[in-house]
Coordinates of C-alpha atoms in Angstrom, one line a residue:
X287 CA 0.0 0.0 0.0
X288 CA 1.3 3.5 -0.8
X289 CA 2.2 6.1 1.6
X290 CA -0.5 8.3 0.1
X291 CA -3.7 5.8 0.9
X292 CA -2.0 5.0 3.8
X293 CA -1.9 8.4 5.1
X294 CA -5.4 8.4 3.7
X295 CA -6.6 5.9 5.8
X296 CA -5.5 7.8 8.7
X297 CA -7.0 11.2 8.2
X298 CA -10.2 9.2 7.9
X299 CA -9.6 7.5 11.1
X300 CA -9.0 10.3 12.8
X301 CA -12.2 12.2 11.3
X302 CA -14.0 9.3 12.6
X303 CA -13.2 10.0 16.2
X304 CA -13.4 13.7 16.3
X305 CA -16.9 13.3 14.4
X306 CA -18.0 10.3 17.2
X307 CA -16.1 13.1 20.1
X308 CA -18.3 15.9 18.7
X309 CA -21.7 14.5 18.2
X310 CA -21.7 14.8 14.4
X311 CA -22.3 12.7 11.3
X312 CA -20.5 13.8 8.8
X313 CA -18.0 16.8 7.8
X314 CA -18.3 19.5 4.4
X315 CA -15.2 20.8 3.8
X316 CA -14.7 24.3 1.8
X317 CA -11.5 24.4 -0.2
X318 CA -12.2 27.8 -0.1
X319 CA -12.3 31.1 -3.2
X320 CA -10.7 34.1 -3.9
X321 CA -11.4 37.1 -2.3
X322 CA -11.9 40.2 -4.2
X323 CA -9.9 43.2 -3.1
X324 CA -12.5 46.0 -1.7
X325 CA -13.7 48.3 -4.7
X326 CA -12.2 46.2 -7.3
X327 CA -12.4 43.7 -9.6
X328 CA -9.1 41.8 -8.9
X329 CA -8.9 39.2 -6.4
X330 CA -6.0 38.4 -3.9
X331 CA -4.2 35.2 -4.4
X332 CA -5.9 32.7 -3.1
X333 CA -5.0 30.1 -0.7
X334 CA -6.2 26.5 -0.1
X335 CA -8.2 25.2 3.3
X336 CA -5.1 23.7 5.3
X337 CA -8.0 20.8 6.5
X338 CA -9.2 20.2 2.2
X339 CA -5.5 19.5 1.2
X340 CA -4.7 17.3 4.5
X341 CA -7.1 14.9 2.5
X342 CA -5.6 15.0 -1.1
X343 CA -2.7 17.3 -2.7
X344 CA -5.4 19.6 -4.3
X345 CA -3.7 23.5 -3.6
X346 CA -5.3 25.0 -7.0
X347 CA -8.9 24.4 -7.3
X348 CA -10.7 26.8 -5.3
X349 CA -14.6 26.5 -4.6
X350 CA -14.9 22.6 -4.5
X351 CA -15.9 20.5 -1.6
X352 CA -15.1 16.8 0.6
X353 CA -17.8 15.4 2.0
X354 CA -17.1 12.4 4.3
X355 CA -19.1 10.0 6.6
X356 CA -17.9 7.6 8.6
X357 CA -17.5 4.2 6.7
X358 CA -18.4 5.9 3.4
X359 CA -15.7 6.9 0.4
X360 CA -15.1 11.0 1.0
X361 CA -16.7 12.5 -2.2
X362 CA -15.0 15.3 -3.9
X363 CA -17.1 17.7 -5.8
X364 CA -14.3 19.1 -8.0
X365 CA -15.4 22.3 -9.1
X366 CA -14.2 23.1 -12.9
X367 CA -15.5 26.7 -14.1
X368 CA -17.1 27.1 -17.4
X369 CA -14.7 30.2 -18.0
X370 CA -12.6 31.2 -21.6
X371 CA -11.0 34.2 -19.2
X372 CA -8.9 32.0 -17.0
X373 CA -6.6 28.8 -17.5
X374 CA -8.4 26.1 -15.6
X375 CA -6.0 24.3 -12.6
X376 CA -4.3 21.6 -13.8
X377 CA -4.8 18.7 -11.1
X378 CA -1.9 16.2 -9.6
X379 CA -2.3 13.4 -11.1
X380 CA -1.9 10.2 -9.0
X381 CA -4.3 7.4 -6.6
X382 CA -6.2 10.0 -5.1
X383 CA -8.5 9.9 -7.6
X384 CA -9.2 6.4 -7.3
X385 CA -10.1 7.2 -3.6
X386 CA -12.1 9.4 -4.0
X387 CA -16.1 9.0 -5.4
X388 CA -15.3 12.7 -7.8
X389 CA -18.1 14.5 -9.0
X390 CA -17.6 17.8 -11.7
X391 CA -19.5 21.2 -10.3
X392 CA -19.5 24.2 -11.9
X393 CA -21.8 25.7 -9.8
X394 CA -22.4 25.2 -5.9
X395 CA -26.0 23.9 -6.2
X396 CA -25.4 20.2 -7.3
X397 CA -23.3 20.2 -3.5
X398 CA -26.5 21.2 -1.5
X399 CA -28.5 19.1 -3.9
X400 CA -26.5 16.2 -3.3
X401 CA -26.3 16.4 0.2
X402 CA -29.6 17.7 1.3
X403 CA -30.6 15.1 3.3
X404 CA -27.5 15.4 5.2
X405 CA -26.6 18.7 6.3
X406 CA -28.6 19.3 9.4
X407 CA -25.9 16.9 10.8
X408 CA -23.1 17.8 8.7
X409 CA -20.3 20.6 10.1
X410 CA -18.6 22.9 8.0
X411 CA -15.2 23.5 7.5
X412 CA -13.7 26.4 5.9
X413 CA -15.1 30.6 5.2
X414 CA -18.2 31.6 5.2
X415 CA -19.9 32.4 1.8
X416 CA -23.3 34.4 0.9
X417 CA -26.0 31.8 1.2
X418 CA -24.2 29.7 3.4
X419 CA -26.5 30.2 6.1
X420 CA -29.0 28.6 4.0
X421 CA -27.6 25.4 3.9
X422 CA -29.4 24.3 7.1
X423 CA -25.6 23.0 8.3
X424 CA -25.7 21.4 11.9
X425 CA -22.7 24.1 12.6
X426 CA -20.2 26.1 10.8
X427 CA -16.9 25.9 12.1
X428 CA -17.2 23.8 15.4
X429 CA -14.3 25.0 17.8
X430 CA -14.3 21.1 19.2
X431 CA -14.2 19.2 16.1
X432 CA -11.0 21.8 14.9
X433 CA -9.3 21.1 18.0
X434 CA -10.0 17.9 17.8
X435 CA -8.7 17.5 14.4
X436 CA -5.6 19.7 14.6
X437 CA -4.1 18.0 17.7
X438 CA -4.3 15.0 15.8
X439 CA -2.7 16.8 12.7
X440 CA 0.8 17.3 14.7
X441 CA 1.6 13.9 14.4
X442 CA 2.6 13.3 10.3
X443 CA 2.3 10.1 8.6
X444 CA 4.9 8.7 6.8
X445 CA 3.7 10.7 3.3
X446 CA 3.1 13.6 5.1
X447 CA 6.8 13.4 6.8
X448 CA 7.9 12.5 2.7
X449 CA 5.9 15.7 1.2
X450 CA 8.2 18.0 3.6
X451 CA 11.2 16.1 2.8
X452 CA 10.9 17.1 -0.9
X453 CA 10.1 20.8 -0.1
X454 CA 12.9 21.4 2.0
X455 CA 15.0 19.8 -1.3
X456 CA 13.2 22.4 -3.7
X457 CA 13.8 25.5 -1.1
X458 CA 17.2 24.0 -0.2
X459 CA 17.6 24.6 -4.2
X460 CA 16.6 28.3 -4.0
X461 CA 18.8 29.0 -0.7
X462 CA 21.7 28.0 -3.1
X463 CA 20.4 30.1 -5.6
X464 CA 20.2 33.0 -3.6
X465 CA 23.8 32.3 -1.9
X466 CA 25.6 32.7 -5.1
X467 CA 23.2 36.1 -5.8
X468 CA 24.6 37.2 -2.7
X469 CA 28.4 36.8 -3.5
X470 CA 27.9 38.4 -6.4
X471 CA 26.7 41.6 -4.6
X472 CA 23.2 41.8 -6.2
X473 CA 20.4 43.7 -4.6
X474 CA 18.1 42.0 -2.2
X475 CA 15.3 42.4 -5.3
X476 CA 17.9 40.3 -7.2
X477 CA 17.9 38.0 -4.8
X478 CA 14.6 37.4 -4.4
X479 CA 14.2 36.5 -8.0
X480 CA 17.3 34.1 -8.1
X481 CA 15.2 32.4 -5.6
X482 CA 12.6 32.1 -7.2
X483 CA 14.4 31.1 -10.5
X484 CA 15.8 28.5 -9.0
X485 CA 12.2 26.4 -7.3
X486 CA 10.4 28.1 -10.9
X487 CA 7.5 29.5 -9.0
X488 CA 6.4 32.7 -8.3
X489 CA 5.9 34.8 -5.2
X490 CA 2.1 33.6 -4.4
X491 CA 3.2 29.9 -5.1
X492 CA 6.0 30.5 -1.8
X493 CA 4.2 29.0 1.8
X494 CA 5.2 32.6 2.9
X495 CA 6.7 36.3 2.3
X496 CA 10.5 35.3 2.1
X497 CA 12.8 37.4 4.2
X498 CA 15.3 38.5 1.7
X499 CA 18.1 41.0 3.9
X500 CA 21.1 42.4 3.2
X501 CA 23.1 44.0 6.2
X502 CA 21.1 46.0 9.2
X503 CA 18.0 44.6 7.9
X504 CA 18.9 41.4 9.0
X505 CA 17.5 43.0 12.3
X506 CA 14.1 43.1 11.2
X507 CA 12.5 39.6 12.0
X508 CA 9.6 39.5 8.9
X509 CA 11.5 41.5 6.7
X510 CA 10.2 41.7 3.0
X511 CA 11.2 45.0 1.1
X512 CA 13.6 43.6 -1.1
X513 CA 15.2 46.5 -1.8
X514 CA 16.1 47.3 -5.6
X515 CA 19.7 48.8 -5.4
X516 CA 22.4 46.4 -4.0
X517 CA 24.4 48.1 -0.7
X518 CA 27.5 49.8 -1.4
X519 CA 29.0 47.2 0.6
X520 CA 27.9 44.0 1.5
X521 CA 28.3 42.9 5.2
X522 CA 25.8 40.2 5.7
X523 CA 22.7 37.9 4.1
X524 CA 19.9 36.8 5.9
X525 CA 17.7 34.7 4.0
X526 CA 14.4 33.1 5.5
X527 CA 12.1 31.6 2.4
X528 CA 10.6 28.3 1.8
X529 CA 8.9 25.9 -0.8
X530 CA 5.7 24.2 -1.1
X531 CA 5.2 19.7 -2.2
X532 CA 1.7 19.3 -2.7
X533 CA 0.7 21.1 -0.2
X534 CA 3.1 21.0 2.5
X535 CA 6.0 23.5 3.6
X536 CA 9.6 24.4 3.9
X537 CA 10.4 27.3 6.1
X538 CA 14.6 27.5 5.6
X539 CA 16.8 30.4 7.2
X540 CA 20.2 30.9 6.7
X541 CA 22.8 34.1 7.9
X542 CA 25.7 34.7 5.7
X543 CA 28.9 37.0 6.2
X544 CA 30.5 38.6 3.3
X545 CA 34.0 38.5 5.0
X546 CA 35.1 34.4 5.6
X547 CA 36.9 36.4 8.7
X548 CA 36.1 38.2 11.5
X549 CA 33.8 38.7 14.3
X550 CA 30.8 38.1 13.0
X551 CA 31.2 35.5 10.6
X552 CA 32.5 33.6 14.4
X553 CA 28.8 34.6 15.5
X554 CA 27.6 32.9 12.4
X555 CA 29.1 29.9 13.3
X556 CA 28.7 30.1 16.8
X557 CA 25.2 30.6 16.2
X558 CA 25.1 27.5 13.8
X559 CA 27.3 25.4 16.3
X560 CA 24.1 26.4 19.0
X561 CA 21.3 25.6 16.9
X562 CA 23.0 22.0 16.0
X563 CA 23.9 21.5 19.8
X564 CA 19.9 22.2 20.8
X565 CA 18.7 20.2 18.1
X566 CA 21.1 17.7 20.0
X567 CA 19.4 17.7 22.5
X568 CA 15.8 16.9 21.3
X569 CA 14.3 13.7 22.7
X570 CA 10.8 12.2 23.2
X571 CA 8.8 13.4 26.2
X572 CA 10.9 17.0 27.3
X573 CA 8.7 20.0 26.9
X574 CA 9.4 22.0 23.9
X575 CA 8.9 25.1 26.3
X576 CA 12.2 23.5 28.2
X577 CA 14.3 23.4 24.6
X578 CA 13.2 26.7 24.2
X579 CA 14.4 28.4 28.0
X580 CA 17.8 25.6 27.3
X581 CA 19.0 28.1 23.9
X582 CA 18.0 30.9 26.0
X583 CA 20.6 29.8 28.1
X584 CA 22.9 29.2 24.9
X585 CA 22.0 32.4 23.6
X586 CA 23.3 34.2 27.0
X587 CA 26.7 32.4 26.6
X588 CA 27.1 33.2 22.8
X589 CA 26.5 37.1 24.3
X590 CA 29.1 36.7 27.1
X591 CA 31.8 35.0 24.8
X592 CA 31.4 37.8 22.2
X593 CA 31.6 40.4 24.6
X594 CA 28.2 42.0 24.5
X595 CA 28.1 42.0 28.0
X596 CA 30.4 42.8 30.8
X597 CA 28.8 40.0 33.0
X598 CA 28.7 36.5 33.4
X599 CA 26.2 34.0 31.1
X600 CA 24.9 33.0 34.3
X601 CA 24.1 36.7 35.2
X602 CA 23.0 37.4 31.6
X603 CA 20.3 34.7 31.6
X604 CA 19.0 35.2 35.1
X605 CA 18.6 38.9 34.3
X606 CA 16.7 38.5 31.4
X607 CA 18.9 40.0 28.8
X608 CA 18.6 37.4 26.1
X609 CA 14.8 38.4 25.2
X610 CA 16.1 41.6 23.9
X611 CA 18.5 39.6 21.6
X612 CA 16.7 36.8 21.0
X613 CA 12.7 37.8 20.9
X614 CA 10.9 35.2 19.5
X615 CA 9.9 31.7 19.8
X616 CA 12.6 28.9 19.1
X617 CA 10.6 27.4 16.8
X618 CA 6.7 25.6 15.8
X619 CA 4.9 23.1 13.9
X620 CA 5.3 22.6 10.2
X621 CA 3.5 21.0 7.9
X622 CA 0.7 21.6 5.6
X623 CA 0.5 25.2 7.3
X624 CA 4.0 27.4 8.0
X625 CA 2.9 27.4 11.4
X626 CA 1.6 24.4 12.0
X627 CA -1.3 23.9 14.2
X628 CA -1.8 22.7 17.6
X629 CA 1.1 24.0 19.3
X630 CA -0.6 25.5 22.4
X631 CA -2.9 22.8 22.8
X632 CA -2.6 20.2 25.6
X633 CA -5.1 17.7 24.4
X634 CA -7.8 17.2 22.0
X635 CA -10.4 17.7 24.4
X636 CA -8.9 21.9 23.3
X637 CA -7.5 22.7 26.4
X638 CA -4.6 24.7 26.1
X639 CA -1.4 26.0 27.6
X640 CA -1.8 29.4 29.3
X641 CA 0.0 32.3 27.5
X642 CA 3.7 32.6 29.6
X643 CA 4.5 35.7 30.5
X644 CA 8.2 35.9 29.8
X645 CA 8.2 34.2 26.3
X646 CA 4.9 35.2 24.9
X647 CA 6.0 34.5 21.3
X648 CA 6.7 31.1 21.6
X649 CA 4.5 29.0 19.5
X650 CA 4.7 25.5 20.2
X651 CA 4.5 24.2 23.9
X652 CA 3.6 21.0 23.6
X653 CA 5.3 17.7 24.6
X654 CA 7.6 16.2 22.5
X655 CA 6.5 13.0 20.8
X656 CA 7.7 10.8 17.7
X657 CA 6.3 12.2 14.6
X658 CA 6.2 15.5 15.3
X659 CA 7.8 17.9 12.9
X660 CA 9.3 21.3 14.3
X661 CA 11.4 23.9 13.2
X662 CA 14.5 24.9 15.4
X663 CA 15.4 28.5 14.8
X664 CA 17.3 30.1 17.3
X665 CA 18.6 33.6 16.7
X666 CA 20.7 36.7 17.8
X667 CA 20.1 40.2 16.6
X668 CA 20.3 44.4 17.5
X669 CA 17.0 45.5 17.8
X670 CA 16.9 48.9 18.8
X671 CA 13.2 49.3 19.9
X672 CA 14.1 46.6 22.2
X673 CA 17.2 47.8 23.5
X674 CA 15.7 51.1 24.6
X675 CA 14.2 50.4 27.8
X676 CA 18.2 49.0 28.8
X677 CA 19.5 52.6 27.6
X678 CA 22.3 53.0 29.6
X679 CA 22.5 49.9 31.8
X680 CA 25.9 49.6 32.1
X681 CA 25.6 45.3 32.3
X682 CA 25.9 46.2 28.4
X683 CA 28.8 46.5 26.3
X684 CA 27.2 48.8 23.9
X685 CA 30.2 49.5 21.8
X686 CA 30.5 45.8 21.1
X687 CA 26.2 46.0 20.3
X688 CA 27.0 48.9 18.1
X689 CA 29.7 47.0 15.9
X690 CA 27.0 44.0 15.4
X691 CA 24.1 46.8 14.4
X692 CA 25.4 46.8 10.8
X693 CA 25.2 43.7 10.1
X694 CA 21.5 43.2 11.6
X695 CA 22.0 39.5 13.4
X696 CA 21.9 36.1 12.9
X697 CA 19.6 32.9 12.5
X698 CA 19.8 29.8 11.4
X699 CA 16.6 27.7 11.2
X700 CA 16.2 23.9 10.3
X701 CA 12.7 21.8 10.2
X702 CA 13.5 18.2 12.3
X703 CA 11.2 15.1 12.4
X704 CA 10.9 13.1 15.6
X705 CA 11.3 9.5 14.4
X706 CA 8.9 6.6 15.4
X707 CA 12.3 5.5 17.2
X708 CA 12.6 8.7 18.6
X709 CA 15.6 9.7 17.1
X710 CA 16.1 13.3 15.1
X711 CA 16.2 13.5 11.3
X712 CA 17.1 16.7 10.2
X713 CA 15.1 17.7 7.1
X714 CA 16.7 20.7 6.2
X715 CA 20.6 19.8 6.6
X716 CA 19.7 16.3 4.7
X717 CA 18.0 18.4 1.9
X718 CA 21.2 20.3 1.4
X719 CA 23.4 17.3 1.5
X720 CA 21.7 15.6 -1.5
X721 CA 22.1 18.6 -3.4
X722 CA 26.4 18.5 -3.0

């Protein structure tokens, strides 16, 4: 049996408990449509249910439909416009449509006709549309059937685990791409499109905005400008960009320095020697909230080494210092969303971990268990807004901060899978080693 019915098998297992858990008998799901921008006739680009394409690697074919009941074959009413403006989607080919009972729409009604004597216990998953209301739907959008369904979703299948291995080989493909635009000192614009020359896909075909910075923008953690004339000099790359596989994503960073010497191509690789020692340290049942404070701690001793501080690591942790350098999260789910799902939740049931205090940007806090996939993405960076309320603490070497402000910071980001034998495979670093 192939990983794809395989994993097909599961998602309807586990709709099959979250529909008995919930009271319902059956699940409509929306792949969803394109919005139209707001006094215009141009819509934005549109972007597929994460729950419709967990059931078959259909990204491209907005306004069609699964229904499923439990013990039944999920029906997929494909929707195909009768339109000589547009190109029609061109479908994956492959076994899903031999698991699937397909149906051709071109207009919603044959859906509601089809399934009219089923709706008042059917729930609905994905937007809202006009006339939905109408449907006479048991409910739209359950909170306990989502839950339900994305705690599930943080534990990939096998095809799910092999989708994200071939992205990470496509963006792997464009990181290169964008490395060698780098040494050649083009613009961050540049850049961007030797990225995207190198996957052939265009911007709304990436899982996300890719971070494409050159020098003190490196500082900026969602940076996406992409400015048009290169630097006069060229200090420092970070690049943060992905790839889609049928569905499921890459998220990739990588820090470069211009100079092979100096102090902050040593943070580069200090940086990189951290984020390989943390992911060393991953095992089946720690908290991922622990891994997170541990590279805090990592973080504080990269700061004291490189002089950034004229106190100890010890001191530099237990004073709190390393949130101004290192804000965010250490990493969060991935799959067929960026941000994967579920990472706050404790259980299915949808109770969830209260919002902490000190590290209010971390998004996953869950256990860790084999066949979850993460990202680990530590990072170190000059951020003045954040610096400001330490203005003159004198703990702070701030003619050391100052050298590191043109060059914006580091971070280094791979996507890891907890194995059934609770070992680590590292998606990202064994994308880039096929591609040697």
């Amino acid at each position: 049996m192939s990983l794809y019915s395989e994993h097909l098998k599961t998602v309807m297992r586990r709709f099959d408990e979250a529909l008995e858990h919930t009271g319902f008998d059956s699940v409509l799901i929306f792949s969803g449509q394109p919005q139209v921008a707001f006094l215009d006739d141009n819509s934005y680009p549109y972007r597929v249910n994460p729950l419709f394409k967990y059931w078959l690697p259909i990204t491209e074919s907005p306004k069609s439909y699964i229904f499923y009941r439990k013990g039944e074959t999920p029906k997929l009413f494909l929707f195909q416009a009768r339109d000589f403006w547009h190109t029609q989607p061109q479908l994956p080919p492959g076994e899903w449509q031999e698991l699937f009972d397909i149906q051709l729409i071109d207009t919603i009604q044959p859906v509601r006709s089809a399934l009219s004597g089923a709706l008042s216990q059917t729930a609905f998953l994905g937007e809202a549309f006009d006339g939905l209301s109408e449907w006479g739907l048991a409910e739209v959008n359950p909170t306990s059937l989502i839950n339900y369904v994305h705690f599930q979703r943080s534990l990939k299948t096998e095809y799910e685990v092999s989708c994200l291995r071939k992205a990470n080989v496509l963006a792997a493909q464009g990181h290169n791409a964008a490395k060698l635009a780098f040494d050649n000192k083009a613009s961050e614009l540049e850049i961007h499109h030797a990225y995207l020359g190198a996957i052939q896909c265009h911007e709304t075909q990436l899982p996300y905005n890719s971070i494409v910075a050159l020098n003190q923008n490196g500082a900026v953690l969602h940076y996406d400008v992409y400015e048009t004339k290169a630097p006069a000099e060229h200090l420092s790359f970070l690049i943060d960009a992905g790839a889609l596989h049928d569905g499921y994503c890459a998220d990739i960073t990588r820090t470069y320095s211009a100079s092979a010497e100096g102090f902050y191509a040593e943070l580069v690789q200090a940086v990189d020697e951290a984020e390989q020692a943390i992911i060393g340290d991953i095992e089946v049942g720690r908290s991922y909230y622990d891994l997170h404070v541990d590279m805090h701690r990592k973080i504080a001793g990269l700061l004291a080494q490189f002089g950034f501080f004229k106190i100890s690591a010890e001191a530099i942790f237990e004073r709190g210092y390393t949130r101004a350098f290192f804000p965010h999260g250490l990493g969060h789910f991935i799959g067929l969303q960026v941000h994967d799902v579920a990472g706050h939740l404790k259980n299915a049931q949808g109770e969830s971990f209260a919002p902490d205090a000190q590290h209010p940007f971390l998004r996953l806090r869950q256990t860790i268990q084999a066949g979850q996939v993460f990202t680990i993405e530590p990072g170190l960076y000059v951020v003045d807004q954040l610096l400001e309320e330490f203005e003159g603490n004198e703990d702070f070497n701030w003619q050391r901060i100052a050298e590191l402000r043109p060059y914006g910071g580091v971070r280094i980001e791979d996507s890891v899978h907890v194995t059934s034998e609770g070992t680590v495979e590292n998606l990202t670093r064994d994308a880039f080693a096929s591609l040697k």
